[in-house]
Every structure is written in structure tokens, then in C-alpha cells.
Coordinates of C-alpha atoms and ligand atoms in Angstrom, one line a residue:
X124 CA 4.0 167.2 -200.5
X125 CA 0.4 167.2 -198.9
X126 CA -1.3 163.8 -198.7
X127 CA -5.0 163.9 -200.6
X128 CA -7.0 164.3 -197.5
X129 CA -5.2 167.6 -196.5
X130 CA -4.9 168.3 -200.7
X131 CA -8.8 169.9 -199.8
X132 CA -7.5 172.7 -197.9
X133 CA -6.3 175.9 -199.8
X134 CA -2.2 174.9 -199.3
X135 CA -0.4 176.3 -202.4
X136 CA -0.8 172.8 -204.4
X137 CA 2.4 171.2 -206.1
X138 CA 2.1 173.3 -209.7
X139 CA 4.1 169.9 -211.5
X140 CA 0.9 168.2 -210.7
X141 CA -1.4 168.6 -213.3
X142 CA 1.2 168.6 -216.0
X143 CA 2.0 164.9 -215.2
X144 CA -2.0 164.4 -214.9
X145 CA -2.9 166.9 -218.4
X146 CA 0.1 167.0 -220.9
X147 CA 1.8 169.7 -222.6
X148 CA -0.7 172.6 -222.4
X149 CA -0.8 172.4 -218.2
X150 CA 2.8 173.1 -217.6
X151 CA 1.9 176.7 -216.8
X152 CA -0.1 176.6 -213.5
X153 CA -3.3 178.6 -214.0
X154 CA -4.6 180.9 -211.0
X155 CA -7.7 178.3 -210.6
X156 CA -5.3 175.4 -209.4
X157 CA -4.3 177.6 -206.4
X158 CA -8.1 178.3 -205.4
X159 CA -10.8 176.0 -203.9
X160 CA -13.1 174.3 -206.0
X161 CA -16.3 176.4 -207.1
X162 CA -18.6 176.6 -203.5
X163 CA -16.4 175.1 -201.6
X164 CA -15.4 177.7 -198.4
X165 CA -12.8 177.3 -196.5
X166 CA -15.7 176.5 -193.7
X167 CA -16.6 173.6 -195.8
X168 CA -12.6 172.6 -196.3
X169 CA -12.3 172.6 -192.3
X170 CA -15.4 170.5 -192.3
X171 CA -14.1 168.0 -194.2
X172 CA -10.6 167.4 -192.0
X173 CA -10.4 164.1 -190.3
X174 CA -9.6 164.0 -186.1
X175 CA -6.2 163.2 -187.2
X176 CA -5.7 166.6 -189.5
X177 CA -6.9 168.8 -187.1
X178 CA -4.7 167.7 -184.4
X179 CA -1.9 168.3 -186.6
X180 CA -3.2 171.2 -187.8
X181 CA -3.4 172.2 -183.9
X182 CA 0.2 170.8 -183.2
X183 CA 1.8 173.0 -186.1
X184 CA 0.0 175.9 -184.8
X185 CA 1.4 175.6 -181.3
X186 CA 5.0 175.0 -182.7
X187 CA 4.9 178.1 -184.8
X188 CA 2.7 179.9 -181.7
X189 CA 5.9 178.9 -179.3
X190 CA 8.8 180.4 -181.9
X191 CA 7.0 183.5 -181.9
X192 CA 7.1 183.9 -178.5
X193 CA 10.6 183.0 -177.9
X194 CA 13.9 184.8 -179.3
X195 CA 17.1 183.2 -180.2
X196 CA 18.5 183.8 -177.5
X197 CA 16.2 181.7 -174.8
X198 CA 17.4 178.9 -177.3
X199 CA 20.9 179.5 -175.4
X200 CA 22.2 177.3 -172.4
X201 CA 22.8 178.9 -169.6
X202 CA 26.7 178.5 -169.9
X203 CA 28.5 178.2 -173.0
X204 CA 31.8 179.0 -174.8
X205 CA 31.8 180.5 -178.3
X206 CA 35.1 180.3 -180.2
X207 CA 35.7 183.1 -183.1
X208 CA 38.5 182.8 -185.4
X209 CA 40.6 185.4 -186.8
X210 CA 40.5 185.7 -190.4
X211 CA 44.2 186.3 -190.7
X212 CA 44.5 182.9 -189.4
X213 CA 45.6 179.3 -191.8
X214 CA 43.1 177.4 -193.1
X215 CA 45.1 174.2 -191.8
X216 CA 45.3 175.7 -188.3
X217 CA 41.9 176.7 -188.6
X218 CA 41.1 173.2 -188.8
X219 CA 43.2 171.8 -185.9
X220 CA 41.4 174.2 -183.4
X221 CA 37.9 172.9 -185.0
X222 CA 38.8 169.4 -184.2
X223 CA 40.9 170.0 -180.8
X224 CA 37.6 171.0 -179.7
X225 CA 35.2 169.0 -181.2
X226 CA 32.8 171.4 -183.0
X227 CA 32.3 172.0 -186.9
X228 CA 31.9 175.5 -187.2
X229 CA 32.9 179.0 -186.0
X230 CA 32.4 182.6 -186.4
X231 CA 35.0 185.1 -188.3
X232 CA 36.1 188.3 -187.3
X233 CA 37.8 190.6 -189.7
X234 CA 40.0 192.4 -187.0
X235 CA 41.3 195.0 -189.3
X236 CA 37.8 196.3 -189.7
X237 CA 36.2 194.8 -186.1
X238 CA 33.4 193.2 -188.2
X239 CA 31.9 189.8 -188.1
X240 CA 32.7 188.3 -191.6
X241 CA 30.5 185.2 -191.6
X242 CA 30.4 181.5 -190.6
X243 CA 33.1 179.0 -191.4
X244 CA 31.2 175.6 -191.9
X245 CA 32.4 172.0 -193.2
X246 CA 31.2 173.4 -197.0
X247 CA 34.5 175.9 -196.8
X248 CA 36.9 173.0 -196.3
X249 CA 34.9 171.3 -199.3
X250 CA 35.5 174.2 -201.0
X251 CA 39.2 174.2 -200.4
X252 CA 39.5 170.8 -201.6
X253 CA 37.4 171.2 -205.0
X254 CA 39.8 174.0 -205.9
X255 CA 42.6 171.6 -204.8
X256 CA 41.2 169.3 -206.9
X257 CA 41.2 171.2 -210.1
X258 CA 44.7 173.1 -209.5
X259 CA 46.5 170.1 -207.9
X260 CA 49.7 172.1 -208.6
X261 CA 48.7 174.3 -206.2
X262 CA 49.1 172.4 -203.5
X263 CA 51.9 174.9 -201.7
X264 CA 49.5 177.7 -202.2
X265 CA 46.6 175.9 -201.0
X266 CA 49.0 175.3 -197.5
X267 CA 49.2 178.9 -197.2
X268 CA 45.8 179.9 -197.8
X269 CA 44.0 181.7 -194.5
X270 CA 40.4 182.0 -193.6
X271 CA 40.5 185.7 -195.6
X272 CA 41.2 183.8 -198.7
X273 CA 38.0 182.2 -198.5
X274 CA 36.2 184.2 -201.2
X275 CA 38.6 184.3 -203.5
X276 CA 38.8 180.4 -203.7
X277 CA 34.7 180.2 -204.0
X278 CA 34.9 182.5 -206.9
X279 CA 37.5 180.7 -208.5
X280 CA 35.7 177.3 -208.1
X281 CA 32.1 178.9 -208.9
X282 CA 30.1 178.2 -205.6
X283 CA 28.2 180.5 -203.1
X284 CA 29.5 182.9 -201.3
X285 CA 30.8 182.3 -197.4
X286 CA 27.9 182.9 -196.1
X287 CA 27.3 185.9 -193.6
X288 CA 23.7 185.9 -192.5
X289 CA 22.9 186.7 -189.4
X290 CA 19.7 187.3 -187.1
X291 CA 19.8 189.7 -183.9
X292 CA 19.5 187.4 -180.9
X293 CA 16.3 189.3 -179.3
X294 CA 14.3 189.3 -182.8
X295 CA 11.6 186.1 -182.8
X296 CA 12.9 182.5 -183.1
X297 CA 10.7 182.4 -185.8
X298 CA 12.4 184.8 -187.6
X299 CA 16.1 183.0 -187.5
X300 CA 14.5 179.1 -188.6
X301 CA 12.7 181.5 -191.8
X302 CA 15.9 183.1 -192.6
X303 CA 17.6 179.4 -192.6
X304 CA 14.9 177.9 -194.4
X305 CA 15.0 180.8 -197.1
X306 CA 18.7 180.6 -197.4
X307 CA 19.4 176.7 -196.7
X308 CA 21.9 177.6 -193.9
X309 CA 21.9 175.1 -191.8
X310 CA 23.2 177.5 -188.8
X311 CA 22.6 181.1 -188.3
X312 CA 25.1 183.3 -185.9
X313 CA 23.0 185.8 -183.2
X314 CA 24.9 189.2 -183.8
X315 CA 24.2 191.7 -182.0
X316 CA 25.6 195.6 -181.0
X317 CA 27.7 196.3 -178.4
X318 CA 26.0 199.5 -176.4
X319 CA 29.6 201.1 -175.6
X320 CA 31.5 200.7 -179.0
X321 CA 28.4 200.1 -181.4
X322 CA 30.1 197.4 -182.8
X323 CA 29.0 194.2 -183.9
X324 CA 29.0 191.4 -181.0
X325 CA 29.0 187.5 -182.5
X326 CA 26.7 186.1 -179.1
X327 CA 26.6 182.4 -180.5
X328 CA 25.8 180.2 -183.0
X329 CA 22.0 178.2 -183.2
X330 CA 21.5 175.4 -185.4
X331 CA 19.1 173.4 -187.1
X332 CA 19.4 170.6 -184.8
X333 CA 19.7 172.8 -181.6
X334 CA 16.1 174.4 -182.9
X335 CA 14.3 171.3 -183.2
X336 CA 15.6 169.8 -179.7
X337 CA 14.0 172.8 -178.4
X338 CA 10.7 172.9 -180.0
X339 CA 11.0 169.0 -178.7
X340 CA 11.6 169.3 -175.3
X341 CA 9.1 172.6 -174.7
X342 CA 6.4 171.9 -176.6
X343 CA 3.6 169.9 -176.1
X344 CA 2.1 170.2 -178.8
X345 CA 4.3 168.1 -180.7
X346 CA 2.3 164.9 -179.5
X347 CA -0.3 165.9 -181.3
X348 CA 2.0 165.5 -185.2
X349 CA 0.4 161.7 -185.5
X350 CA 0.8 162.2 -189.3
X351 CA 3.1 159.7 -190.8
X352 CA 6.3 160.3 -192.7
X353 CA 4.1 159.1 -195.6
X354 CA 0.8 160.9 -194.9
X355 CA 2.9 164.0 -194.9
X356 CA 5.6 163.4 -197.4
X357 CA 8.6 164.3 -195.0
X358 CA 11.7 164.4 -196.5
X359 CA 13.4 163.5 -200.0
X360 CA 12.8 159.7 -202.2
X361 CA 13.5 160.9 -205.6
X362 CA 17.0 161.2 -207.0
X363 CA 19.0 160.3 -203.9
X364 CA 22.7 160.5 -203.7
X365 CA 23.9 157.4 -202.5
X366 CA 27.5 156.0 -202.7
X367 CA 28.8 152.0 -201.9
X368 CA 31.9 151.7 -199.5
X369 CA 34.2 151.7 -202.6
X370 CA 33.3 155.1 -203.7
X371 CA 36.7 157.4 -203.6
X372 CA 36.1 159.9 -200.8
X373 CA 36.3 162.9 -203.2
X374 CA 33.6 161.6 -205.6
X375 CA 31.1 161.8 -202.7
X376 CA 32.3 165.6 -201.9
X377 CA 31.8 166.1 -205.8
X378 CA 27.8 164.8 -205.0
X379 CA 27.7 167.0 -202.1
X380 CA 29.2 170.2 -203.8
X381 CA 26.8 169.6 -206.8
X382 CA 23.3 168.7 -205.4
X383 CA 24.5 170.8 -202.1
X384 CA 24.0 168.1 -199.8
X385 CA 25.8 167.6 -196.1
X386 CA 25.4 163.5 -196.4
X387 CA 25.3 160.3 -198.7
X388 CA 23.8 157.5 -197.5
X389 CA 26.5 154.1 -198.4
X390 CA 24.6 150.8 -199.6
X391 CA 25.4 147.8 -200.7
X392 CA 24.2 146.4 -203.6
X393 CA 21.0 145.6 -202.9
X394 CA 20.3 148.9 -201.6
X395 CA 20.9 148.1 -198.0
X396 CA 22.3 150.7 -195.7
X397 CA 25.7 150.9 -194.4
X398 CA 26.1 153.9 -193.0
X399 CA 26.1 157.8 -194.2
X400 CA 29.2 159.8 -195.2
X401 CA 28.8 163.3 -193.6
X402 CA 29.9 166.3 -194.6
X403 CA 32.0 166.4 -191.2
X404 CA 33.8 163.4 -191.6
X405 CA 35.7 165.9 -194.3
X406 CA 37.2 167.5 -191.1
X407 CA 38.9 164.4 -190.0
X408 CA 40.3 163.5 -193.6
X409 CA 42.0 166.5 -194.7
X410 CA 43.7 167.3 -191.6
X411 CA 47.3 168.2 -191.8
X412 CA 46.5 168.8 -195.4
X413 CA 46.5 165.0 -196.1
X414 CA 44.7 166.0 -199.7
X415 CA 46.3 163.2 -200.8
X416 CA 44.2 161.1 -199.0
X417 CA 41.0 161.6 -200.9
X418 CA 41.2 159.2 -203.1
X419 CA 40.9 156.6 -200.8
X420 CA 37.3 154.7 -200.4
X421 CA 35.0 155.9 -197.9
X422 CA 34.8 152.8 -196.1
X423 CA 38.5 153.0 -195.0
X424 CA 37.7 157.1 -194.4
X425 CA 34.4 156.1 -191.9
X426 CA 37.7 154.2 -190.1
X427 CA 38.8 158.1 -188.7
X428 CA 35.1 159.1 -187.3
X429 CA 35.5 159.9 -183.6
X430 CA 34.9 157.6 -181.0
X431 CA 32.1 159.7 -179.7
X432 CA 30.4 159.7 -183.0
X433 CA 26.3 160.0 -182.5
X434 CA 25.2 157.2 -184.4
X435 CA 23.2 156.9 -187.9
X436 CA 19.3 157.0 -187.2
X437 CA 17.1 155.9 -188.8
X438 CA 12.8 155.0 -189.5
X439 CA 10.4 153.8 -191.8
X440 CA 7.6 155.9 -193.8
X441 CA 5.2 154.8 -191.4
X442 CA 6.9 155.9 -188.4
X443 CA 4.7 159.7 -187.3
X444 CA 5.8 163.1 -186.6
X445 CA 5.4 162.5 -182.9
X446 CA 7.9 159.8 -183.0
X447 CA 10.3 162.0 -184.9
X448 CA 10.2 164.6 -182.2
X449 CA 10.8 162.0 -179.6
X450 CA 14.0 160.7 -180.9
X451 CA 15.2 164.2 -181.5
X452 CA 14.7 165.2 -177.4
X453 CA 16.5 162.4 -176.7
X454 CA 19.0 161.7 -178.8
X455 CA 21.7 163.8 -180.9
X456 CA 19.9 163.4 -184.8
X457 CA 21.0 165.2 -187.6
X458 CA 19.0 163.3 -190.0
X459 CA 17.0 160.3 -190.6
X460 CA 17.5 157.7 -193.0
X461 CA 14.2 155.8 -194.5
X462 CA 14.2 152.5 -194.4
X463 CA 12.0 149.4 -195.6
X464 CA 11.6 146.2 -193.4
X465 CA 14.9 145.0 -194.8
X466 CA 17.0 147.9 -194.1
X467 CA 16.9 149.2 -197.7
X468 CA 16.9 152.7 -198.8
X469 CA 13.7 154.6 -199.2
X470 CA 14.7 158.4 -198.8
X471 CA 16.3 160.5 -196.4
X472 CA 14.8 163.3 -194.1
X473 CA 17.3 166.2 -193.2
X474 CA 16.4 168.0 -190.0
X475 CA 15.6 171.3 -193.0
X476 CA 12.9 169.2 -194.3
X477 CA 11.4 168.7 -190.5
X478 CA 11.3 172.5 -190.4
X479 CA 10.5 173.5 -193.2
X480 CA 7.2 170.8 -192.7
X481 CA 6.8 172.7 -189.4
X482 CA 7.0 176.2 -190.4
X483 CA 5.6 176.1 -193.5
X484 CA 3.3 173.6 -194.7
X485 CA -0.2 174.9 -195.5
X486 CA 1.0 179.0 -195.1
X487 CA 1.4 181.0 -197.9
X488 CA 4.9 181.4 -198.5
X489 CA 5.4 185.1 -199.0
Ligands
LIG191 P1 20.8 168.5 -196.2 O1 21.7 169.0 -196.8 O2 21.4 167.3 -195.4 O3 20.2 169.6 -195.4 O4 19.3 168.3 -197.3 C1 18.9 169.8 -197.6 C2 17.7 168.6 -199.0 O5 18.5 167.8 -199.3 C3 16.7 167.8 -197.7 O6 15.7 168.2 -198.6 C4 17.2 166.8 -198.2 O7 15.9 166.0 -198.3 C5 18.0 166.3 -199.2 N1 18.8 165.4 -199.2 C6 19.7 165.2 -197.9 N2 21.1 164.6 -198.4 C7 20.6 164.0 -200.0 C8 21.1 163.0 -200.9 N3 22.2 162.1 -200.4 N4 20.2 162.3 -201.7 C9 19.1 163.6 -202.2 N5 18.6 164.3 -201.5 C10 19.4 164.6 -200.2

């Protein structure tokens, strides 16, 4: 949310704020809430901006202009591999393939209709776990699940269906970002049409991580983003979902599904951050169909992490957005845990929070 210096700008304010200040009658946002105070022109509002505010807006504009000029295709490295899984494959085999190839998602292909069938992600495995948990007698059945049955599993446990969203690789990158924010997808497949056959062709998958890295490496304007995490209210600070080293893994998975989050900080009794359990950790735990291990503690489960695990990244509320972009430029960051001087948990900044701020702050979100 904007800080006070910026709230004079005509951005749509948080309609919840007036409720807290004025009581019940303000529960409904008045149209005037969205307008500048009488007699204030946009030029006057801009005059009241500090040099840091102006730099910040300039930095954001340079990122948005860049994303509008580049296509999703531009984000792809010169050479890359793409593993596509056939929907006839057994779910348990798909797990091994992901693990063997060191990947955490893959596009699906329906060879019966020769069409793209959505993106397989860690959420799908978490759904299978949820299904097994609700139907423990069906273990032998769970073992025989094919990727094509994921939709039925989702229906049975009443969760969001498999993501089938995609974008054309030659569309502006800005469009891919907006699509991801709209659907809360953390990655998006690039799907083209083959000239010869007229059929769909999956080109690659781009992630929020790759897009932010692309921005960090190529947009000099990121240097202008000198406002701090607390200035711009980046990330989530209230209602944080956490666990301790003793929490059973299955409880953490339930949290992830219930709140649609991809990680849960692990803290001690003083709220000091010890680690972060991530949705991708689930893959190593259930490989080989070891569903019974889900009652083991988070602490034990984290021992199964691969040796090349990228680590946990932290920051403070005083850190500036340009230093976060520096970290993204240099490292494989998937989220930042916000801590105080004593390592105590304050909040969490996910890549979607950064993308959301960079794309939408001050914009009229249509
Ligand atoms: P993510 O699923 O990590 O991309 O995050 C989606 C949204 O949930 C972002 O706004 C995060 O700040 C927020 N979030 C992530 N992890 C947690 C958590 N453990 N507790 C509460 N909110 C979270």
C-alpha cells in the first residue's frame, strides 16, 4: 500500500482504511474516496512529490516501458531444454522425472487430441496428497493415478482446476505478467501455433523469477527504486502462516492449500526464523509414493533437501527495493523473509508481491 507521501496521488486507495477511522457508515467506499481533494489538480499532486518519489515513479515507468517493448520470447536463454509430459503418464512416474531432471513443473500434452493440457506444478502433487489424506483407504488407487486424472482429483477435493492459461511467445512480456498477476499463477507456458500443422506447440515456460531477473539485469532504472520495503508496504505482514520444526508436514501442506501460499516460515518460540518450508519440498518427500511419511516433522523433512538448495534469503523493512533487485540479479531468490535485527519474523515478500508492485502501483487496475 502507498505510504503517506504518495497517497496524495490519484491512485485508488485501500477502501478498508476509511472503515477503521469512521465506523460502520464508511464500510462502503464513497466515490469521493477515489478522487483528489477539491481544488487539487494532478499537477499540484505531482509538485508535492519528493525527489525520491519522483525517482521511484521514473524507475517503475522504465520497467513498465521495458516490459511493453520486450516479448516473452526475449526472456528465453539462447539454448534451453523443455520437458513435456504426456497426460497418460502415471503421477508417481512424473514425480521421478521431475526429480531426475531437477525441475519443479512441466507442461502437459494430451496426445489423443494433440493439444496442450495445462501446466503440472507442485500444487498438483499437494492436491494428490490432500486426496489421499481424505481417502486413506484409496492408496492403491492413488498409486495408479495418471496425470489425466488430476482434474477429477481437484474436483473431488474441491480445489482450483489445473492451470491451462498460456500466452503467445511474441506478445509483449507485460501481457504475460498481467496474466500471471490476474490468475495468481507463478509461471506461464508460452504456446505458439505450428505453421505447418496448425496445431498448438509449447515453446517454453517462463516464471516470475525469470522475468524479475530479466528486469534486474536489463533495466538500469531499477537503481532509482530507493524507497524501502516499509515505505511501499511491500509483502505480507498480517496473518502470517508459520510452523515450528515439530509441525507435521501434512499440516503445513494444508496451510499452503487453504491460504494459496507457496511457503511457510519455520520459527522458534521467540519467532526467530529457522528455515522456510517450500511447496517444492513436497516433491522430495512423496517420491516413491511415501505418503505415510507426511506425518513426519518439518524438521526431518527438510533434511531431504537437495544439496544444491539455493538457501533462504532475508531482508529488513529498511532495505530498499533497488537492493532487492540487486539480490535478484545475483542470486536465485524465490522469496525474501523480512526479519528484524534479532532475526525475528516480520513478514514475507514473494516474487508476486514484487511483480504486483512494479506493474500495478499507481495504475488504474482494469
Ligand atoms: P506466494 O504463494 O509465495 O507467491 O505468495 C502469495 C501471496 O501470499 C503473497 O502476497 C505473499 O506475500 C503471501 N504469502 C506468502 N507466504 C505467506 C505466509 N506464509 N503467510 C501469509 N502470507 C503469505
